[in-house]
Short mmCIF file of C-alpha atoms in Angstrom, two decimals:
data_model
loop_
_atom_site.label_atom_id
_atom_site.label_comp_id
_atom_site.label_asym_id
_atom_site.label_seq_id
_atom_site.Cartn_x
_atom_site.Cartn_y
_atom_site.Cartn_z
CA UNK A 1 65.67 -14.25 291.94
CA UNK A 2 64.44 -12.93 288.59
CA UNK A 3 67.50 -10.65 288.36
CA UNK A 4 69.80 -13.62 289.05
CA UNK A 5 68.11 -15.59 286.28
CA UNK A 6 68.56 -12.72 283.84
CA UNK A 7 72.25 -12.42 284.76
CA UNK A 8 72.77 -16.16 284.20
CA UNK A 9 71.03 -15.93 280.80
CA UNK A 10 73.20 -12.95 279.84
CA UNK A 11 76.37 -14.87 280.81
CA UNK A 12 75.17 -17.92 278.84
CA UNK A 13 74.40 -15.69 275.83
CA UNK A 14 77.86 -14.08 276.07
CA UNK A 15 79.49 -17.51 276.22
CA UNK A 16 77.56 -18.67 273.16
CA UNK A 17 78.52 -15.45 271.34
CA UNK A 18 82.20 -16.18 272.10
CA UNK A 19 81.79 -19.68 270.72
CA UNK A 20 80.27 -18.45 267.44
CA UNK A 21 82.81 -15.63 267.17
CA UNK A 22 85.77 -18.04 267.18
CA UNK A 23 86.21 -19.34 263.62
CA UNK A 24 86.82 -23.09 263.35
CA UNK A 25 86.65 -23.81 267.08
CA UNK A 26 83.85 -26.27 266.43
CA UNK A 27 86.10 -28.27 264.04
CA UNK A 28 88.65 -29.01 266.76
CA UNK A 29 88.92 -32.63 267.82
CA UNK A 30 89.48 -33.61 271.46
CA UNK A 31 93.04 -32.98 272.67
CA UNK A 32 93.58 -36.73 272.98
CA UNK A 33 93.00 -37.14 269.23
CA UNK A 34 95.40 -34.30 268.38
CA UNK A 35 98.03 -35.76 270.73
CA UNK A 36 97.73 -39.10 268.94
CA UNK A 37 98.44 -37.35 265.63
CA UNK A 38 101.43 -35.55 267.14
CA UNK A 39 102.88 -38.75 268.61
CA UNK A 40 102.81 -40.34 265.16
CA UNK A 41 104.52 -37.31 263.63
CA UNK A 42 107.20 -37.26 266.35
CA UNK A 43 107.87 -41.00 265.98
CA UNK A 44 108.25 -40.62 262.20
CA UNK A 45 110.69 -37.69 262.69
CA UNK A 46 112.78 -39.70 265.18
CA UNK A 47 112.85 -42.70 262.83
CA UNK A 48 113.96 -40.50 259.92
CA UNK A 49 116.70 -38.98 262.10
CA UNK A 50 117.94 -42.44 263.10
CA UNK A 51 117.97 -43.78 259.54
CA UNK A 52 120.05 -40.83 258.34
CA UNK A 53 122.20 -40.54 261.45
CA UNK A 54 125.28 -39.39 259.50
CA UNK A 55 125.17 -35.68 258.69
CA UNK A 56 126.42 -34.83 255.21
CA UNK A 57 129.55 -32.69 255.02
CA UNK A 58 131.25 -30.74 252.24
CA UNK A 59 133.74 -33.58 251.86
CA UNK A 60 130.92 -36.08 251.21
CA UNK A 61 129.83 -34.12 248.13
CA UNK A 62 133.37 -33.19 246.99
CA UNK A 63 133.05 -29.49 247.82
CA UNK A 64 135.65 -29.30 250.60
CA UNK A 65 138.28 -27.97 248.16
CA UNK A 66 135.95 -25.27 246.76
CA UNK A 67 134.27 -24.14 249.97
CA UNK A 68 135.42 -23.50 253.52
CA UNK A 69 133.91 -24.22 256.92
CA UNK A 70 135.14 -23.55 260.40
CA UNK A 71 135.23 -26.04 263.26
CA UNK A 72 135.05 -25.96 267.03
CA UNK A 73 138.59 -25.60 268.43
CA UNK A 74 139.83 -25.81 272.02
CA UNK A 75 141.72 -22.90 273.58
CA UNK A 76 145.18 -24.33 272.92
CA UNK A 77 144.34 -24.89 269.26
CA UNK A 78 143.05 -21.32 268.89
CA UNK A 79 146.23 -19.97 270.50
CA UNK A 80 148.31 -22.13 268.20
CA UNK A 81 146.44 -20.84 265.11
CA UNK A 82 146.97 -17.23 266.22
CA UNK A 83 150.68 -17.80 266.79
CA UNK A 84 150.97 -19.46 263.37
CA UNK A 85 149.33 -16.41 261.78
CA UNK A 86 151.75 -14.04 263.56
CA UNK A 87 154.76 -16.12 262.46
CA UNK A 88 153.46 -16.09 258.89
CA UNK A 89 153.16 -12.27 259.03
CA UNK A 90 156.66 -11.94 260.53
CA UNK A 91 158.14 -14.03 257.71
CA UNK A 92 156.28 -11.91 255.15
CA UNK A 93 157.71 -8.70 256.63
CA UNK A 94 161.25 -10.13 256.75
CA UNK A 95 160.93 -11.22 253.14
CA UNK A 96 160.05 -7.65 252.17
CA UNK A 97 156.44 -8.45 251.26
CA UNK A 98 154.91 -6.30 253.95
CA UNK A 99 152.23 -6.95 256.58
CA UNK A 100 148.72 -8.11 255.75
CA UNK A 101 146.03 -10.74 256.30
CA UNK A 102 144.50 -13.17 253.81
CA UNK A 103 140.83 -12.78 254.77
CA UNK A 104 138.13 -15.13 253.44
CA UNK A 105 135.61 -13.00 251.53
CA UNK A 106 132.13 -12.96 253.06
CA UNK A 107 130.57 -10.98 250.20
CA UNK A 108 127.32 -12.14 248.58
CA UNK A 109 129.20 -13.33 245.48
CA UNK A 110 131.24 -15.73 247.61
CA UNK A 111 128.18 -17.51 249.06
CA UNK A 112 126.76 -20.78 247.78
CA UNK A 113 123.53 -22.57 248.65
CA UNK A 114 124.13 -26.34 248.59
CA UNK A 115 120.83 -28.25 248.12
CA UNK A 116 122.31 -31.54 249.38
CA UNK A 117 123.18 -29.85 252.68
CA UNK A 118 120.19 -27.46 252.57
CA UNK A 119 122.29 -24.58 253.85
CA UNK A 120 124.43 -21.69 252.68
CA UNK A 121 128.21 -22.17 252.71
CA UNK A 122 131.21 -19.92 252.07
CA UNK A 123 133.27 -20.39 248.93
CA UNK A 124 137.08 -20.30 248.98
CA UNK A 125 137.77 -16.79 247.66
CA UNK A 126 140.07 -14.67 249.86
CA UNK A 127 141.09 -11.01 249.76
CA UNK A 128 144.35 -9.47 250.92
CA UNK A 129 144.04 -6.91 253.71
CA UNK A 130 147.42 -5.11 253.63
CA UNK A 131 148.65 -2.64 256.24
CA UNK A 132 150.52 -0.53 253.68
CA UNK A 133 147.36 0.62 251.92
CA UNK A 134 145.41 3.72 252.88
CA UNK A 135 142.04 2.04 252.22
CA UNK A 136 142.71 -1.00 254.44
CA UNK A 137 145.24 0.20 257.04
CA UNK A 138 142.61 0.88 259.69
CA UNK A 139 140.78 -2.42 259.21
CA UNK A 140 144.11 -4.27 259.30
CA UNK A 141 144.91 -2.53 262.60
CA UNK A 142 141.51 -3.53 264.03
CA UNK A 143 142.08 -7.12 262.88
CA UNK A 144 145.46 -7.23 264.62
CA UNK A 145 143.97 -5.79 267.81
CA UNK A 146 141.08 -8.29 267.85
CA UNK A 147 143.51 -11.19 267.36
CA UNK A 148 145.62 -9.88 270.23
CA UNK A 149 142.58 -9.65 272.53
CA UNK A 150 141.37 -13.14 271.59
CA UNK A 151 144.83 -14.54 272.39
CA UNK A 152 144.60 -12.92 275.84
CA UNK A 153 141.15 -14.46 276.44
CA UNK A 154 142.41 -17.92 275.50
CA UNK A 155 145.48 -17.55 277.73
CA UNK A 156 143.31 -16.50 280.71
CA UNK A 157 140.47 -18.93 279.84
CA UNK A 158 137.74 -16.31 280.32
CA UNK A 159 134.70 -15.24 278.27
CA UNK A 160 133.67 -11.69 277.40
CA UNK A 161 130.75 -10.22 275.49
CA UNK A 162 131.10 -8.47 272.15
CA UNK A 163 130.30 -5.25 274.00
CA UNK A 164 133.20 -5.84 276.42
CA UNK A 165 135.48 -6.38 273.46
CA UNK A 166 134.40 -3.09 271.90
CA UNK A 167 135.13 -1.13 275.08
CA UNK A 168 138.72 -2.37 275.28
CA UNK A 169 139.65 0.06 272.49
CA UNK A 170 136.78 2.45 271.72
CA UNK A 171 139.07 4.98 270.07
CA UNK A 172 140.23 2.42 267.50
CA UNK A 173 136.94 0.56 266.94
CA UNK A 174 134.75 3.74 267.01
CA UNK A 175 131.58 1.67 266.59
CA UNK A 176 130.71 -1.82 267.83
CA UNK A 177 129.54 -2.90 264.39
CA UNK A 178 133.13 -2.54 263.20
CA UNK A 179 134.62 -4.74 265.92
CA UNK A 180 131.77 -7.26 265.47
CA UNK A 181 132.43 -7.53 261.72
CA UNK A 182 136.18 -8.02 262.19
CA UNK A 183 135.49 -10.63 264.90
CA UNK A 184 133.71 -12.74 262.26
CA UNK A 185 136.66 -12.17 259.91
CA UNK A 186 139.02 -13.44 262.62
CA UNK A 187 136.91 -16.61 263.00
CA UNK A 188 137.31 -17.21 259.25
CA UNK A 189 141.06 -16.47 259.31
CA UNK A 190 141.66 -18.88 262.21
CA UNK A 191 139.21 -21.50 260.90
CA UNK A 192 137.26 -21.75 264.15
CA UNK A 193 133.72 -21.00 265.33
CA UNK A 194 133.07 -17.66 266.96
CA UNK A 195 132.31 -19.38 270.29
CA UNK A 196 135.83 -20.87 270.15
CA UNK A 197 137.18 -17.31 270.49
CA UNK A 198 135.56 -17.00 273.96
CA UNK A 199 133.61 -13.96 272.78
CA UNK A 200 129.86 -14.24 273.29
CA UNK A 201 126.77 -12.12 272.63
CA UNK A 202 124.60 -10.87 275.48
CA UNK A 203 121.68 -13.12 276.49
CA UNK A 204 118.67 -12.58 274.24
CA UNK A 205 116.72 -15.76 273.54
CA UNK A 206 114.49 -17.58 276.04
CA UNK A 207 113.06 -21.09 276.34
CA UNK A 208 110.14 -22.53 278.29
CA UNK A 209 108.30 -25.84 278.39
CA UNK A 210 109.04 -29.53 278.64
CA UNK A 211 112.81 -29.40 278.83
CA UNK A 212 115.37 -30.13 281.52
CA UNK A 213 119.06 -29.39 280.94
CA UNK A 214 122.20 -28.64 282.86
CA UNK A 215 123.64 -25.13 282.75
CA UNK A 216 127.22 -25.11 284.01
CA UNK A 217 126.35 -28.02 286.33
CA UNK A 218 123.00 -26.65 287.58
CA UNK A 219 119.89 -28.57 286.51
CA UNK A 220 117.25 -26.32 284.95
CA UNK A 221 113.58 -27.35 284.67
CA UNK A 222 111.99 -25.10 282.03
CA UNK A 223 108.45 -25.88 283.24
CA UNK A 224 109.25 -24.10 286.50
CA UNK A 225 110.73 -20.87 285.15
CA UNK A 226 107.51 -18.82 285.12
CA UNK A 227 106.05 -17.23 282.00
CA UNK A 228 109.33 -15.39 281.36
CA UNK A 229 111.14 -18.69 280.76
CA UNK A 230 114.86 -19.43 281.05
CA UNK A 231 117.36 -17.19 279.31
CA UNK A 232 119.37 -19.20 276.78
CA UNK A 233 123.01 -19.41 277.95
CA UNK A 234 125.29 -17.40 275.65
CA UNK A 235 127.96 -20.10 275.93
CA UNK A 236 126.64 -23.37 274.49
CA UNK A 237 129.53 -25.26 276.11
CA UNK A 238 127.76 -24.78 279.45
CA UNK A 239 124.68 -26.67 278.22
CA UNK A 240 124.36 -30.43 278.52
CA UNK A 241 122.29 -33.42 279.62
CA UNK A 242 119.11 -32.42 277.76
CA UNK A 243 115.97 -34.37 278.70
CA UNK A 244 112.42 -33.94 277.43
CA UNK A 245 109.04 -35.62 277.07
CA UNK A 246 107.96 -33.05 274.47
CA UNK A 247 106.42 -34.04 271.15
CA UNK A 248 107.81 -31.07 269.22
CA UNK A 249 109.75 -27.80 269.46
CA UNK A 250 107.80 -24.62 268.73
CA UNK A 251 110.04 -21.88 267.36
CA UNK A 252 108.37 -18.48 267.79
CA UNK A 253 109.54 -15.31 266.04
CA UNK A 254 108.29 -12.70 268.48
CA UNK A 255 108.26 -12.16 272.21
CA UNK A 256 104.56 -11.19 272.33
CA UNK A 257 103.41 -14.53 270.88
CA UNK A 258 105.88 -16.38 273.10
CA UNK A 259 104.49 -14.67 276.23
CA UNK A 260 100.92 -15.56 275.24
CA UNK A 261 101.80 -19.25 274.82
CA UNK A 262 103.90 -19.34 277.99
CA UNK A 263 101.21 -17.72 280.13
CA UNK A 264 98.57 -20.09 278.73
CA UNK A 265 100.89 -23.04 279.55
CA UNK A 266 100.42 -24.27 275.98
CA UNK A 267 103.30 -26.71 276.58
CA UNK A 268 101.21 -28.59 279.16
CA UNK A 269 98.20 -29.02 276.87
CA UNK A 270 100.41 -30.13 273.97
CA UNK A 271 103.81 -31.25 275.31
CA UNK A 272 106.41 -29.07 273.62
CA UNK A 273 109.39 -26.79 274.12
CA UNK A 274 108.80 -23.13 273.15
CA UNK A 275 111.80 -21.05 272.12
CA UNK A 276 112.24 -17.51 270.78
CA UNK A 277 115.10 -15.13 269.96
CA UNK A 278 112.67 -12.17 270.20
CA UNK A 279 113.14 -11.19 266.57
CA UNK A 280 116.35 -11.60 264.60
CA UNK A 281 118.02 -14.94 265.48
CA UNK A 282 121.15 -14.58 267.61
CA UNK A 283 123.99 -17.10 267.64
CA UNK A 284 123.19 -18.52 271.10
CA UNK A 285 119.55 -19.26 270.20
CA UNK A 286 120.56 -20.83 266.89
CA UNK A 287 123.11 -23.05 268.63
CA UNK A 288 120.63 -24.02 271.36
CA UNK A 289 117.89 -24.87 268.86
CA UNK A 290 120.25 -27.05 266.84
CA UNK A 291 121.44 -28.83 269.99
CA UNK A 292 117.85 -29.58 271.02
CA UNK A 293 116.96 -30.85 267.56
CA UNK A 294 120.01 -33.09 267.23
CA UNK A 295 119.97 -34.50 270.77
CA UNK A 296 116.22 -34.88 271.35
CA UNK A 297 115.38 -35.74 267.70
CA UNK A 298 112.18 -33.70 267.84
CA UNK A 299 110.42 -31.98 264.93
CA UNK A 300 110.70 -28.17 264.86
CA UNK A 301 107.63 -26.11 263.91
CA UNK A 302 108.01 -22.38 263.27
CA UNK A 303 105.51 -19.62 264.05
CA UNK A 304 106.46 -16.35 262.33
CA UNK A 305 104.74 -13.24 260.98
CA UNK A 306 103.16 -13.46 257.55
CA UNK A 307 105.63 -11.11 255.89
CA UNK A 308 108.93 -11.49 253.96
CA UNK A 309 110.97 -10.85 257.10
CA UNK A 310 109.24 -13.68 258.96
CA UNK A 311 110.30 -16.07 256.20
CA UNK A 312 113.83 -14.59 256.22
CA UNK A 313 114.08 -15.27 259.95
CA UNK A 314 112.86 -18.83 259.41
CA UNK A 315 115.45 -19.32 256.66
CA UNK A 316 118.27 -18.08 258.91
CA UNK A 317 117.44 -20.80 261.45
CA UNK A 318 117.11 -23.45 258.75
CA UNK A 319 119.64 -22.58 256.03
CA UNK A 320 121.93 -20.07 257.74
CA UNK A 321 122.70 -16.40 257.24
CA UNK A 322 125.00 -15.08 254.56
CA UNK A 323 126.87 -13.09 257.18
CA UNK A 324 127.86 -16.26 259.06
CA UNK A 325 127.83 -18.80 256.22
CA UNK A 326 131.34 -19.86 257.27
CA UNK A 327 129.78 -21.52 260.36
CA UNK A 328 126.51 -22.78 258.86
CA UNK A 329 127.27 -26.41 259.76
CA UNK A 330 127.08 -25.54 263.47
CA UNK A 331 124.35 -22.88 263.37
CA UNK A 332 121.63 -24.36 261.14
CA UNK A 333 118.77 -26.60 262.24
CA UNK A 334 117.66 -29.01 259.50
CA UNK A 335 114.07 -29.64 258.42
CA UNK A 336 112.20 -26.81 260.17
CA UNK A 337 108.50 -26.83 259.24
CA UNK A 338 106.69 -23.56 258.48
CA UNK A 339 103.59 -23.82 260.66
CA UNK A 340 102.28 -20.26 260.36
CA UNK A 341 101.24 -17.56 260.04
CA UNK A 342 101.21 -18.14 256.28
CA UNK A 343 99.73 -15.84 253.61
CA UNK A 344 97.05 -18.42 252.79
CA UNK A 345 95.97 -18.38 256.45
CA UNK A 346 94.69 -14.82 256.13
CA UNK A 347 91.70 -15.93 254.06
CA UNK A 348 91.49 -19.43 255.47
CA UNK A 349 91.08 -18.14 259.04
CA UNK A 350 89.03 -15.11 257.93
CA UNK A 351 91.44 -12.49 259.26
CA UNK A 352 89.53 -9.17 258.92
CA UNK A 353 90.82 -6.68 256.35
CA UNK A 354 91.52 -4.09 259.05
CA UNK A 355 93.98 -6.53 260.68
CA UNK A 356 95.95 -6.98 257.47
CA UNK A 357 98.68 -4.50 256.62
CA UNK A 358 99.60 -3.24 253.14
CA UNK A 359 103.10 -4.25 252.08
CA UNK A 360 105.52 -1.41 251.44
CA UNK A 361 107.59 -1.19 248.26
CA UNK A 362 110.55 -2.47 250.28
CA UNK A 363 108.47 -5.42 251.55
CA UNK A 364 107.50 -6.34 247.99
CA UNK A 365 111.11 -6.05 246.81
CA UNK A 366 112.27 -8.28 249.70
CA UNK A 367 109.58 -10.82 248.82
CA UNK A 368 110.58 -10.88 245.16
CA UNK A 369 114.26 -11.20 246.10
CA UNK A 370 113.42 -14.17 248.33
CA UNK A 371 111.62 -15.85 245.42
CA UNK A 372 114.96 -15.81 243.57
CA UNK A 373 116.82 -17.55 246.41
CA UNK A 374 117.68 -21.20 245.82
CA UNK A 375 116.66 -22.25 249.33
CA UNK A 376 113.14 -20.90 248.64
CA UNK A 377 112.91 -22.41 245.15
CA UNK A 378 113.72 -25.81 246.63
CA UNK A 379 110.41 -25.79 248.53
CA UNK A 380 107.37 -25.43 246.21
CA UNK A 381 105.11 -24.70 249.18
CA UNK A 382 107.25 -21.73 250.19
CA UNK A 383 107.22 -20.42 246.60
CA UNK A 384 103.42 -20.69 246.45
CA UNK A 385 102.92 -18.87 249.76
CA UNK A 386 105.46 -16.15 249.02
CA UNK A 387 104.01 -15.61 245.53
CA UNK A 388 100.56 -15.20 247.09
CA UNK A 389 101.95 -12.63 249.54
CA UNK A 390 103.58 -10.59 246.76
CA UNK A 391 100.46 -10.86 244.59
CA UNK A 392 97.99 -9.71 247.28
CA UNK A 393 100.47 -7.16 248.71
CA UNK A 394 99.18 -7.97 252.18
CA UNK A 395 101.02 -8.97 255.32
CA UNK A 396 99.96 -9.73 258.89
CA UNK A 397 101.51 -10.18 262.29
CA UNK A 398 100.89 -13.17 264.55
CA UNK A 399 98.97 -10.76 266.82
CA UNK A 400 96.33 -10.31 264.07
CA UNK A 401 94.79 -13.52 265.42
CA UNK A 402 93.95 -11.63 268.63
CA UNK A 403 91.05 -10.04 266.73
CA UNK A 404 89.14 -13.22 267.64
CA UNK A 405 90.25 -13.10 271.27
CA UNK A 406 93.50 -12.85 273.17
CA UNK A 407 93.78 -16.64 273.51
CA UNK A 408 92.71 -17.57 269.98
CA UNK A 409 96.34 -18.37 269.10
CA UNK A 410 96.69 -20.99 271.85
CA UNK A 411 93.06 -22.12 272.05
CA UNK A 412 92.15 -22.56 268.38
CA UNK A 413 94.74 -21.59 265.74
CA UNK A 414 97.69 -23.71 266.87
CA UNK A 415 95.63 -26.75 267.98
CA UNK A 416 93.86 -26.78 264.59
CA UNK A 417 97.18 -26.46 262.76
CA UNK A 418 98.53 -29.42 264.72
CA UNK A 419 95.35 -31.42 264.17
CA UNK A 420 95.51 -30.90 260.40
CA UNK A 421 99.31 -31.29 260.27
CA UNK A 422 99.17 -28.03 258.34
CA UNK A 423 102.84 -27.17 257.91
CA UNK A 424 105.30 -26.87 255.03
#
């Protein structure tokens, strides 16, 4: 009996040690109080979305003549655009002007951040890609081949992956990065989104939580997909009929943090949808996130590493990537809040020094370059946090929070962030 009493005391002491070892756990309010705060935030977001229901376009701010954007086209329209391009080339050859493509330039100098739209767009500069030039003959040949393959896909009404496309002519393409780059060029030439070409990327992103949607006619309940979640369909046209009782969308940078939250069923404690692209954002995840935001009118909170690349990933979701600025109107999700992990959190949450990583010279350069970007300058909070990161030369991963316990992220850090509405 005495031994049992000692064991109980030891367990009680261990439990009390855990309590004192978890910074800020004692400041957490009951879940009901945090949920009340979240419901107010969600209602305000929905009201703001309804009041500004019309999305600004380039034409609304008189930039449609100076910048270009692509649009979603059906298969017949894509075929028609391709045939128009071929006729244009045939006329050029018959007129003695040779064979070439006018390709919209996707260089950094032809990009423009538009504050009114809060995204990066492509300006109207084009470059000639002639066949009769030794420096461009190969790329012109690849462009012609990609256009031919896309025309076949439209005629047969089938989808292929970018990898499939590469293997149709390995000898010509040599490397998939070359066929991928030209595929984006073809989207610009034809004036359509990449998904309109019926070429998709392999499944990468996953989603779990309080979301039901139809995938090619099948109803998917994301609360019943296990901790692995549901793979995001590579073809957004298959997705429809979204329903949710969530209060927010939690966008997570990395798979490890996603798995922790999914296994802990964080979405049941605080009703939400959790989504990740497992690193660099892919097109399917960006399209899916935007669709959720626009249809469900829910706030989006982002959880990324406290380093320059975490902020870059967040900016790709919110403002678009320079590589695909031609399609930013379809790929960007407006008004994403930076929840964490932020540089100021390292001291605020007493992250031990051994869990912080020194920034490399390249990290510091990337941070300084980001401070010069207009989409960062627009948000004073981002500037302050990024300046702190560059000044302290310290970075940290989301997993640094595990120093306080494997479930500290879901049990304390995120609930406290939500309670304090601590986002930028």
